[in-house]
XYZ file of C-alpha atoms in Angstrom:
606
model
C -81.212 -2.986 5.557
C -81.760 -2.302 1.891
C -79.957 0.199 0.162
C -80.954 2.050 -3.063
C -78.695 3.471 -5.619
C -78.603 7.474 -5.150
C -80.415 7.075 -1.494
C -76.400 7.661 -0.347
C -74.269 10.540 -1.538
C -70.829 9.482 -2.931
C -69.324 11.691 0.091
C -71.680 9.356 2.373
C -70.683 6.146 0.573
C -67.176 7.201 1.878
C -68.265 7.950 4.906
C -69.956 4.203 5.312
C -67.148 2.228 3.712
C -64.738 3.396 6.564
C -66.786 3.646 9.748
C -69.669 1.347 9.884
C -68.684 -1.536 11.802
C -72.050 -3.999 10.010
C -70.037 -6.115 7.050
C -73.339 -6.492 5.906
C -73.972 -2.763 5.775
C -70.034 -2.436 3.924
C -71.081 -5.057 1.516
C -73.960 -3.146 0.226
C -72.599 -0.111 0.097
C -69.213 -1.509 -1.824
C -72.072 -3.173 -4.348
C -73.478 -0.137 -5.377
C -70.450 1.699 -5.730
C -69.074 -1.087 -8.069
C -72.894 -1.307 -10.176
C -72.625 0.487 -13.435
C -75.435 3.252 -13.514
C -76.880 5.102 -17.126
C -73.670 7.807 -16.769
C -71.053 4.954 -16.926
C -72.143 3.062 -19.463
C -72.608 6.628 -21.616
C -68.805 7.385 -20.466
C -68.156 3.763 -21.640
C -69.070 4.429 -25.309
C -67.417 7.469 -25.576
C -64.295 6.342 -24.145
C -64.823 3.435 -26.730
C -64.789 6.327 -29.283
C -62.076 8.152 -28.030
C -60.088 5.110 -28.062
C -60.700 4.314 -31.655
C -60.034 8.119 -32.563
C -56.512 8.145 -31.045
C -55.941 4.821 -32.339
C -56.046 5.645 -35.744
C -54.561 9.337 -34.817
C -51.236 7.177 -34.208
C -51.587 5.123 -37.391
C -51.613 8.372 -39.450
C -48.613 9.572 -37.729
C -46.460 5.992 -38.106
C -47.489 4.185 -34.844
C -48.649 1.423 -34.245
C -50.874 2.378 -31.276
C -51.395 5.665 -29.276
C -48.969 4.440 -26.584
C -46.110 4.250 -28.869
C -47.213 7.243 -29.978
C -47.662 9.034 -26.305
C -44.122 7.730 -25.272
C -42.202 8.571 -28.552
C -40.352 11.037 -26.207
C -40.168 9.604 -23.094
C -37.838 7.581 -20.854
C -39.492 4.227 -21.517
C -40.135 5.093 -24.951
C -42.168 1.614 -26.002
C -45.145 0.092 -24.740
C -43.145 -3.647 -24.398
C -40.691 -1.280 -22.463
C -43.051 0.012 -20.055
C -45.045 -3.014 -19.348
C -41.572 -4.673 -18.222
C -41.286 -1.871 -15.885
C -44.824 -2.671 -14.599
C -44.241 -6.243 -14.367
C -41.159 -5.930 -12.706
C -42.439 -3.717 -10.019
C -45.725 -5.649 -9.636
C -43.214 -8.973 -8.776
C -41.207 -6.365 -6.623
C -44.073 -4.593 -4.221
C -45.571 -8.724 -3.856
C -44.317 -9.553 -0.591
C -45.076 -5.975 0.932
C -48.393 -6.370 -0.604
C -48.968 -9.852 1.106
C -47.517 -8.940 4.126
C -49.937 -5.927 4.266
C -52.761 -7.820 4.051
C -51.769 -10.530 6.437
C -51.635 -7.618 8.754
C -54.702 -6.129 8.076
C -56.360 -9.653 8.363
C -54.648 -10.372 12.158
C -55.856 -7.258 12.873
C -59.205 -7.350 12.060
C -59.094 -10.658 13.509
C -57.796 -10.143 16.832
C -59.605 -6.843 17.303
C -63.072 -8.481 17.450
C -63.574 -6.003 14.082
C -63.520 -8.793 11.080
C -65.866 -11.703 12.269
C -65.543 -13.702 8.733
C -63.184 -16.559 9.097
C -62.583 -15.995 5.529
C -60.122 -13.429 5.871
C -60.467 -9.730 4.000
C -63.295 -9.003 1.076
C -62.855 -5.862 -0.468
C -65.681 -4.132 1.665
C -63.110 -4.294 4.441
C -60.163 -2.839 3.545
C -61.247 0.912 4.120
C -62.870 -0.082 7.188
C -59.962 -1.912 8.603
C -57.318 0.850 7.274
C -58.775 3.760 9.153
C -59.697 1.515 12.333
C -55.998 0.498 12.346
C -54.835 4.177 12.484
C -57.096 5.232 14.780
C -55.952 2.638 17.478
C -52.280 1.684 16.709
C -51.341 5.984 16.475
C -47.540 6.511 15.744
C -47.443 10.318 16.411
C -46.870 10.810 12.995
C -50.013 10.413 11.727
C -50.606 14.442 10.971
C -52.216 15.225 14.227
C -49.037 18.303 14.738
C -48.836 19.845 12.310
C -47.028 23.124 10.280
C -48.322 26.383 9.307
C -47.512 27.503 5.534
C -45.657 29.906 6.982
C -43.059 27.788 8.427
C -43.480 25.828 5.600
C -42.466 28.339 2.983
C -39.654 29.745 5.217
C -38.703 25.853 5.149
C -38.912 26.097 1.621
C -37.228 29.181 1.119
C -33.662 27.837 3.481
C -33.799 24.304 0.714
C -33.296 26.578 -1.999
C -30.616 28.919 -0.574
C -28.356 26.094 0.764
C -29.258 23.552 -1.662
C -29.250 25.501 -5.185
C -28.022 28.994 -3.694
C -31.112 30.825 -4.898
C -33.662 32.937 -3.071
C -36.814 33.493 -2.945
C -38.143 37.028 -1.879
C -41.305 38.214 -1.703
C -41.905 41.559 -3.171
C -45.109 44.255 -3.531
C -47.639 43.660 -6.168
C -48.596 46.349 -8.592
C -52.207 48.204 -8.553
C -54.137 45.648 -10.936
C -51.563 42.719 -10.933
C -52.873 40.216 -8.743
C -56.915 38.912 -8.932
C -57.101 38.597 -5.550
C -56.034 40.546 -2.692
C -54.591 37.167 -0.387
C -52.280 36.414 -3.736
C -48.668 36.542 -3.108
C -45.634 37.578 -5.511
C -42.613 36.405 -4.725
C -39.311 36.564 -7.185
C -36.578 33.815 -7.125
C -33.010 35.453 -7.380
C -29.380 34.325 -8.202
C -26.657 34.959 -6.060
C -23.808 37.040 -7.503
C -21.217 34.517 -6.472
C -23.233 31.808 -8.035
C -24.083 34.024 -11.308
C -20.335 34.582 -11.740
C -19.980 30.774 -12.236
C -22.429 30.060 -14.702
C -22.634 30.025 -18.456
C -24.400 33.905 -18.339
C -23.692 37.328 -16.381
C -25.440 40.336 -16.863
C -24.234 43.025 -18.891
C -25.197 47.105 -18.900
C -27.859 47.713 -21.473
C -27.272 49.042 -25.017
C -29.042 50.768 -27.876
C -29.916 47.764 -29.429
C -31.862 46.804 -25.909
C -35.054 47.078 -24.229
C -35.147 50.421 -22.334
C -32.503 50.457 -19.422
C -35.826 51.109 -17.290
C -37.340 47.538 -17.159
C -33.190 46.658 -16.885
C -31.611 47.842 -14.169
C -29.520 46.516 -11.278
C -32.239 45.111 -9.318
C -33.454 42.554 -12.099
C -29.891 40.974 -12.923
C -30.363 38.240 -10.646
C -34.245 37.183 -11.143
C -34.983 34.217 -12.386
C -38.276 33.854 -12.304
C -41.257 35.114 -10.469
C -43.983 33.101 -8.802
C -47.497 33.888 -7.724
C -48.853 32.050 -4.469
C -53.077 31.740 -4.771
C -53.443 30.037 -1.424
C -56.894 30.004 0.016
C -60.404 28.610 -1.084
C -63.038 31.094 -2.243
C -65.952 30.637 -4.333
C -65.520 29.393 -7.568
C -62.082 28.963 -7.599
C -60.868 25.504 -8.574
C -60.114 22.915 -5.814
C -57.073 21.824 -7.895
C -53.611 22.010 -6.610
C -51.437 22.505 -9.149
C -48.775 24.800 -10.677
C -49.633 26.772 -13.721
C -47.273 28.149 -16.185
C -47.587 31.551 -17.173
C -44.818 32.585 -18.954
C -41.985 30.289 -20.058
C -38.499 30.627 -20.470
C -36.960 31.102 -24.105
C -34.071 33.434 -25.545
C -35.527 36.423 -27.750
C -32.149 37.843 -29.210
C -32.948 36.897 -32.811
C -36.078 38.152 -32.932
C -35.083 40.936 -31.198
C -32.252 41.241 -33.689
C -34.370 41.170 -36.803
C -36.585 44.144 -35.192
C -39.674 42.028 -34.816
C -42.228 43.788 -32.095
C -42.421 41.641 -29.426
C -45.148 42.837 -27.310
C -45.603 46.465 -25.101
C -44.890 47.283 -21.170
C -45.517 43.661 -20.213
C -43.331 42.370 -22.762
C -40.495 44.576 -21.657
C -40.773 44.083 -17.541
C -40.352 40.208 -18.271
C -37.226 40.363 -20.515
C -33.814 40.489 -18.758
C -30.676 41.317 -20.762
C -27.991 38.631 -20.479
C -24.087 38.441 -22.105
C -22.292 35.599 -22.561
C -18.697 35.259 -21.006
C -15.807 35.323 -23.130
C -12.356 34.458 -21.778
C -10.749 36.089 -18.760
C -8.299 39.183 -19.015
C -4.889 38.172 -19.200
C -4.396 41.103 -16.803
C -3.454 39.921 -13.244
C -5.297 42.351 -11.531
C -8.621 41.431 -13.758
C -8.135 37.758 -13.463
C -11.773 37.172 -12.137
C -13.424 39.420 -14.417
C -15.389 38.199 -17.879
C -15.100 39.847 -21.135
C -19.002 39.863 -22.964
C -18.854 38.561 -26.137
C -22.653 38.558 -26.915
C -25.433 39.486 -25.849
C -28.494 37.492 -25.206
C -32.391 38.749 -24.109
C -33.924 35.913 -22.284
C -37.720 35.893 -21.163
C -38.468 35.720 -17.385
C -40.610 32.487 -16.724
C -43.493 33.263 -14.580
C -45.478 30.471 -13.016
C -48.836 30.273 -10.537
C -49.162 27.798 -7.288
C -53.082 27.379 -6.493
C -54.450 25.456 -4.353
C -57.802 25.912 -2.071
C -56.815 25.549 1.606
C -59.514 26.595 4.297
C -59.272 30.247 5.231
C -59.720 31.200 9.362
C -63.915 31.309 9.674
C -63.634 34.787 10.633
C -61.699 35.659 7.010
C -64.429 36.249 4.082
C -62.674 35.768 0.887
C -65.168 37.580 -1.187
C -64.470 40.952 0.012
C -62.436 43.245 -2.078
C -59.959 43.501 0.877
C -58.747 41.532 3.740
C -56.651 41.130 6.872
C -52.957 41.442 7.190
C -51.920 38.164 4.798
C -49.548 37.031 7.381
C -51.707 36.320 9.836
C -53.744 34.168 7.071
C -50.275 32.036 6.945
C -49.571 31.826 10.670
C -52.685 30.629 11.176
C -53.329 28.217 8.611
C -52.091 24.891 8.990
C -51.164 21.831 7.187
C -50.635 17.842 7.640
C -47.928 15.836 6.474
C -49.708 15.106 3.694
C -50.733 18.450 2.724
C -47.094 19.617 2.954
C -45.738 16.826 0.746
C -48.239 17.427 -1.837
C -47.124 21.132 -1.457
C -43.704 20.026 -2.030
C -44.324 18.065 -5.144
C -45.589 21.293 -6.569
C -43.067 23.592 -5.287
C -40.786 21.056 -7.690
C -42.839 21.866 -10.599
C -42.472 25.858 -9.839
C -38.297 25.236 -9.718
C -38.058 23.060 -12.737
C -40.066 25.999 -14.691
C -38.763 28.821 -13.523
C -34.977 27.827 -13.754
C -35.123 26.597 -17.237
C -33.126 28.569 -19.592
C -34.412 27.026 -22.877
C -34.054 28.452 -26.334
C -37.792 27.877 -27.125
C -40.260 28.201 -24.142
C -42.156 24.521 -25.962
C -39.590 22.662 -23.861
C -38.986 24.950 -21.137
C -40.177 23.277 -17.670
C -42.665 21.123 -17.659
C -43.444 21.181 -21.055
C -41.495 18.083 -22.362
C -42.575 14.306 -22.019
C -44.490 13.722 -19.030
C -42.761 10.813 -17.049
C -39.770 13.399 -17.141
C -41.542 16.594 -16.239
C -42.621 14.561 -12.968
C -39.409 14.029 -11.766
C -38.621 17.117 -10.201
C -41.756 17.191 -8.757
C -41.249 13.474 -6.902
C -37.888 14.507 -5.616
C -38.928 17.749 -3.736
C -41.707 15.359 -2.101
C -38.249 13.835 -0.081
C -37.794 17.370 1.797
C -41.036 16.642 3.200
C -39.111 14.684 6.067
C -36.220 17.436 6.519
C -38.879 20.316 7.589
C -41.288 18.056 9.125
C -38.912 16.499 11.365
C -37.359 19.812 12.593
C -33.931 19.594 10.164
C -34.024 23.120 9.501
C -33.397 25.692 11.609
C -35.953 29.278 11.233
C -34.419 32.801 10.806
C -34.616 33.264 14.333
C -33.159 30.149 15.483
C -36.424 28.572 16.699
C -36.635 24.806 16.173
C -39.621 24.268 13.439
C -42.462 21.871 15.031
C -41.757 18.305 14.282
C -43.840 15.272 13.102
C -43.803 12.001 14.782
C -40.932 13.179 17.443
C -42.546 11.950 20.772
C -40.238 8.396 20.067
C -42.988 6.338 19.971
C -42.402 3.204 17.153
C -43.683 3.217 13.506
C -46.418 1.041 13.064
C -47.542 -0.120 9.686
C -48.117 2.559 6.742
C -49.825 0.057 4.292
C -47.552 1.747 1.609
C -47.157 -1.343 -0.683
C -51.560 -1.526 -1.150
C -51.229 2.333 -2.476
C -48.488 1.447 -4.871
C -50.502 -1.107 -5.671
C -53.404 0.914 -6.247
C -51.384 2.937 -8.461
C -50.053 0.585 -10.714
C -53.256 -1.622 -10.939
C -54.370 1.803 -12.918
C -51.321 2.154 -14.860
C -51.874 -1.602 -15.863
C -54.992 -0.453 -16.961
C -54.273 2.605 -18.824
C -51.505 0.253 -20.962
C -54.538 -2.471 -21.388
C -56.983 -0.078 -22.522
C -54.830 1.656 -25.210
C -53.216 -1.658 -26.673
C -56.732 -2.130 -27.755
C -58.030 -1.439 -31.346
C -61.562 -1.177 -31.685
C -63.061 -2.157 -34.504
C -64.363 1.197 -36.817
C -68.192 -0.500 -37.796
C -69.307 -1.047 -34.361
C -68.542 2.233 -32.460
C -71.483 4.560 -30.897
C -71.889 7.994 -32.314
C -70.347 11.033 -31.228
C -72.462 12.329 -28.769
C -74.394 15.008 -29.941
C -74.178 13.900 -34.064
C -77.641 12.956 -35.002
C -76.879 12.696 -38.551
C -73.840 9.640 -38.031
C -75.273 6.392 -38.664
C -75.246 4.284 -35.533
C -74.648 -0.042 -35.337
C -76.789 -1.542 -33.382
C -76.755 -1.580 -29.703
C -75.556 -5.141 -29.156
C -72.585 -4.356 -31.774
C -71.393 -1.767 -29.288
C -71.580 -4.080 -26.078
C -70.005 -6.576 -27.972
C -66.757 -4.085 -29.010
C -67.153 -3.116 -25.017
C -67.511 -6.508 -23.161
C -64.117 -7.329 -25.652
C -62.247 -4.617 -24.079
C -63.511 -5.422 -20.692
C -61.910 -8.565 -21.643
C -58.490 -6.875 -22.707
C -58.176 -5.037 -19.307
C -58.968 -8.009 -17.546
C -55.937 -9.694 -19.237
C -53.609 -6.956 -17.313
C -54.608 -9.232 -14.311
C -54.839 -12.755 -14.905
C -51.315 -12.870 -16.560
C -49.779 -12.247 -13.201
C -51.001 -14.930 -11.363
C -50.980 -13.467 -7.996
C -52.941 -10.671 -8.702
C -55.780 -12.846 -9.913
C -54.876 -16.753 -8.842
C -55.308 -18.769 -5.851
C -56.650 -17.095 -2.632
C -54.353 -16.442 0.577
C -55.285 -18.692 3.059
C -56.070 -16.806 6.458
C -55.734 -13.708 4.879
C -58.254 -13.849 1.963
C -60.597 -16.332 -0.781
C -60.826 -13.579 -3.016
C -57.574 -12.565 -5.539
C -56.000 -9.740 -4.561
C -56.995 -7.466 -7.317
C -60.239 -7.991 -6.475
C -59.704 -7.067 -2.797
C -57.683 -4.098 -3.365
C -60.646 -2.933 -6.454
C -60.384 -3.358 -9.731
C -60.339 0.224 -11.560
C -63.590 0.691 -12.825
C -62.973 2.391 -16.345
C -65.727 4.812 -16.941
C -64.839 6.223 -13.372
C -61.217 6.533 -14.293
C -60.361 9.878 -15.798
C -56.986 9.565 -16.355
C -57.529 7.578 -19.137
C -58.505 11.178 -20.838
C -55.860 13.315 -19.675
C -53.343 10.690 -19.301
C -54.143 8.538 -22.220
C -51.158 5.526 -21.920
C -49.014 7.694 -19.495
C -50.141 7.027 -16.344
C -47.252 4.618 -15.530
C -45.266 8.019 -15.132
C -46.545 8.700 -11.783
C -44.621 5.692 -10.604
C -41.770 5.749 -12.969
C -41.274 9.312 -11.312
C -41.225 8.292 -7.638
C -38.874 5.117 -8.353
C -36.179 7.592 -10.446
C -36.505 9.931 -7.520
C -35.738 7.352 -5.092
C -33.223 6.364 -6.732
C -31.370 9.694 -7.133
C -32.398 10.931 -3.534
C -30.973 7.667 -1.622
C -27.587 8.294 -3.820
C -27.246 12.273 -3.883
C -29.484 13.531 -0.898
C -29.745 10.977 1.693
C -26.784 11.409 3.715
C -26.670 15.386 3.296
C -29.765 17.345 1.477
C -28.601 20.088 0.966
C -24.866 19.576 0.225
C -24.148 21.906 -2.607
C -21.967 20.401 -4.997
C -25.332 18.042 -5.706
C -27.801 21.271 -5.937
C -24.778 22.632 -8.712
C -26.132 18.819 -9.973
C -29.350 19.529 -9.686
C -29.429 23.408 -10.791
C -27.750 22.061 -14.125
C -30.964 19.963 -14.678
C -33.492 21.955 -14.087
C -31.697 24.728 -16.554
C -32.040 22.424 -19.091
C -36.174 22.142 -18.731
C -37.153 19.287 -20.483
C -34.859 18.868 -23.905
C -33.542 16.044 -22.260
C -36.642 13.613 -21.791
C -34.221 10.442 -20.783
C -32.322 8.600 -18.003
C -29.251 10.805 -18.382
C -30.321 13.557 -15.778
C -31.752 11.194 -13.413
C -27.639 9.090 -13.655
C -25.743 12.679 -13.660
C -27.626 13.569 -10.693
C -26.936 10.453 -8.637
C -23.311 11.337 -8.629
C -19.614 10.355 -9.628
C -18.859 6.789 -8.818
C -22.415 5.272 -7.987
C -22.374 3.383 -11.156
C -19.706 2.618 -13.900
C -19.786 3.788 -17.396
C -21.299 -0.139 -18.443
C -23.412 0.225 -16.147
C -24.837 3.632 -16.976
C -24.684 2.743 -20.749
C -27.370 -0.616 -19.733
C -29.354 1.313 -18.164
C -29.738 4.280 -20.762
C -30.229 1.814 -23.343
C -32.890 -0.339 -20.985
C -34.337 2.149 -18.611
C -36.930 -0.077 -17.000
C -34.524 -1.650 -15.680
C -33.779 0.676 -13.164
C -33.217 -0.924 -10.114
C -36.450 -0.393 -7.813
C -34.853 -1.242 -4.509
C -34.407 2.492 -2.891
C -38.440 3.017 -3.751
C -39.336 -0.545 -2.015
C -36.886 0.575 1.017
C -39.127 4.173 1.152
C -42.545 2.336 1.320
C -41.181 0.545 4.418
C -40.244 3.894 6.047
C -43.564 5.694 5.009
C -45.023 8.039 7.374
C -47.605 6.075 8.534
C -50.076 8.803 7.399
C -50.286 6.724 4.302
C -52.873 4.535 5.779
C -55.419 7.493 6.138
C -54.315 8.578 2.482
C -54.962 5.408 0.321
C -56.794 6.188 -2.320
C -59.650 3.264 -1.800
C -63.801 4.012 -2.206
């Protein structure tokens, strides 16, 4: 059978590379989803163009290249830094990686599925992952599942007991919300946790906001938080959290008489004092004297995502059913719920920052910090899905992969992999320096002169080259075959990323690493601080600290305080500040081994 380019939809590509039993069939599918068309070698030229534009972007501003540049900030902070870490974790994840594909290969093998005597070519490897599922099931594998309800009432007991907040949901005002299914729901402060903290709030004043946006009922927000749940025409497919407002202190301005903004302005502002010494009065002991007052802005953030509505439910009307039902009856895997989660850890770290300027409040700071929080709430993914917490009404929440059957393989390692054979890329491509005669135009500039055509391919078969260099020095990526298991190198067999189909390179330029930086840091602190008790409070007071700070502090620090008292000694915690890639790896290699074996439906292969 003969395929044609654009005969198969990308969706039915997919579709073929997983289920079609004919290698034959795989092959040619896998070969035209690996041949260039017109549209990549365009995106080729103009990621050429980019390159050279950010290149010399860094030069202006004192770097060497836009990596040094994009990581001036960060944990890692160098390029030679950050390709250590990669290298290091490459060597690490080898045996799981070999071992994963000696699997596969026994598999295919003995099921009758992978007639080649060869071992595993690269048109294989989705086929074989979801045939493997299918037959070898673990219960775990996202067939139960949980209802957002559960899950935010999950969600909702993690940050009482862990950081002794709560989250309540609250009306909407006529005209506040763009849809009708969008939730509001406000994150408050204890009182006794309040009283211990570096702020308390104080009656209002003449020199205040109007005691009307003030009163009682706001002194413990914190932030508030808008839930955009469900698909509907076009709304994004994205799920992410958005920041709407962040968190900064507005006394000065407030001070000098500056007009800050009208009724919006003054139902986000909450008046705060700082604590002066206690009374020497007995009888007063406990109470704080103010010795200044402070107006702080209430950070505001947005969780969208597009999850399936009930078919009877039409999103487009101006009304709708009872919301509740719409999250009793809407479910979600494993996955679903940890990618939830992740985002949920975004929402905390920017509504509990408490930053002077709302720049670094959050999220906003260097981007292989402002993941972290996200990674770690991905661990309480196993604490609700496995039952941990009890509901308000004493119910045991369904669990995932409780029927006691044993864990087959998750094929964790060949994700990582996947990951960092991009972030290997993304360092490649941006260590490059094209040279300024023989770039393409700027699409859509008639008038710029352009070199001729093989000049270009020349400047582009030379990075080609470059990338390929993130490979071939580490031999087993691209050496000798695996006899049994493969002929081919591993690189090739897991897929090269193809860089005019890789997008990060745009909105990630030389920071893709974070993504596993992230997970290995929050590995590390969750098997120290969490594992044994998640929500033991003394490491949310940890924890709470952190996230107050936002992201001023773009280093190791956090990541070490958080861990705890006595995991590592002051030499050791001065090493690793000063070398941060050498952070030991061990607690993320010992997580890919206990993967839900979900993973194997989740990798992230054509």
């Amino acid at each position: 059978m003969q395929l044609e380019r654009g005969l198969i939809a990308r969706d039915g590509q997919r579709s073929f590379s997983r289920q079609s039993a004919d290698s034959g069939l795989r092959r040619e599918v896998y070969e035209l989803q690996r041949l260039p068309g017109k549209d990549d070698k365009e995106t080729e030229k103009q990621l050429l163009r980019l390159l050279h534009l950010r290149q010399e972007l860094a030069k202006l501003r004192g770097y060497p290249t836009w990596t040094a540049y994009a990581q001036r900030d960060g944990i890692l902070k160098t390029p030679d830094k950050i390709n250590a870490f990669l290298s290091r974790l490459l060597d690490a994840l080898r045996p799981g990686v070999e071992s994963d594909l000696k699997t596969l290969s026994v598999f295919g093998a003995s099921s009758g599925l992978l007639r080649d005597a060869k071992g595993l070519d690269p048109w294989d490897l989705p086929f074989l992952l979801r045939a493997y599922s299918v037959r070898t099931p673990d219960g775990s594998t996202g067939a139960r599942s949980i209802s957002i309800r559960d899950l935010l009432e999950g969600m909702q007991s993690v940050v009482e007991r862990l950081l002794g907040l709560r989250f309540v949901r609250a009306p909407t005002a006529k005209g506040e919300t763009w849809h009708w299914s969008v939730l509001r729901y406000e994150l408050h402060e204890a009182p006794s946790s309040r009283a211990s903290r570096l702020f308390s709030f104080s009656p209002s004043s003449s020199a205040s906001p109007p005691s009307s946006s003030l009163d009682a009922s706001s002194s413990s927000l914190r932030g508030v938080l808008y839930l955009d749940l469900w698909a509907r025409p076009s709304k994004t497919r994205l799920l992410a959290q958005f920041t709407v407002r962040g968190s900064k202190r507005l006394s000065y301005a407030h001070g000098q008489g500056w007009r800050l903004g009208g009724p919006l302005w003054l139902s986000a502002v909450q008046r705060l004092s700082r604590e002066g010494a206690a009374s020497e009065d007995e009888a007063s002991a406990t109470a704080t004297v103010a010795v200044e007052e402070e107006l702080r802005q209430i950070p505001c953030a947005a969780l969208v995502c597009s999850l399936p509505p009930p078919p009877e439910v039409d999103m487009t009307q101006p009304t709708g059913p009872d919301v509740d039902r719409l999250l009793e009856a809407t479910s979600l895997s494993a996955s679903l719920t940890r990618s939830l989660l992740h985002e949920c850890g975004h929402v905390l770290h920017s509504l509990l920052s408490e930053t002077e300027l709302q720049h670094l409040s959050g999220t906003r700071g260097a981007v292989d910090f402002a993941e972290f929080p996200s990674n770690l709430f991905e661990h309480f993914s196993a604490p609700l899905l496995d039952g941990y917490l009890a509901s308000p009404t004493g119910r045991a929440r369904p669990a995932l992969g409780s029927d006691g059957r044993g864990k087959a393989c998750n094929f964790a390692h060949l994700g990582a992999l996947q990951l960092l054979l991009h972030a290997c890329v993304d360092q490649a491509f941006y260590s490059f320096v094209p040279g300024v005669s023989e770039l393409p135009p700027c699409s859509g500039d008639a008038l710029a002169p352009s070199p001729p055509p093989e000049a270009v391919d020349a400047q582009l078969a030379a990075l080609r080259g470059c990338l390929d260099t993130a490979f071939s020095r580490h031999h087993w990526l691209a050496g000798d075959p695996r006899p049994g298991v493969t002929e081919q190198p591993i690189c090739d067999v897991v897929g090269r990323p193809q860089m005019a189909r890789f997008e990060h390179l745009v909105h990630y330029g030389g920071s893709y690493f974070c993504y596993l930086l992230c997970r290995v840091m929050s590995s590390f602190a969750w098997q120290h601080a969490f594992a044994k008790d998640p929500f033991d409070r003394e490491t949310g007071k940890r924890l709470h600290a952190i996230l107050r700070r936002g992201s001023i502090d773009c280093s190791l620090r956090p990541i070490l305080e958080l861990a705890g008292p006595g995991v590592l000694s002051e030499t050791q915690k001065e090493q690793l500040l000063n070398n941060p890639h050498l952070l030991p790896v061990e607690p993320f290699l010992e997580e890919l081994h206990a993967d839900d074996a979900s993973a194997a439906a989740e990798l992230p292969f054509p």
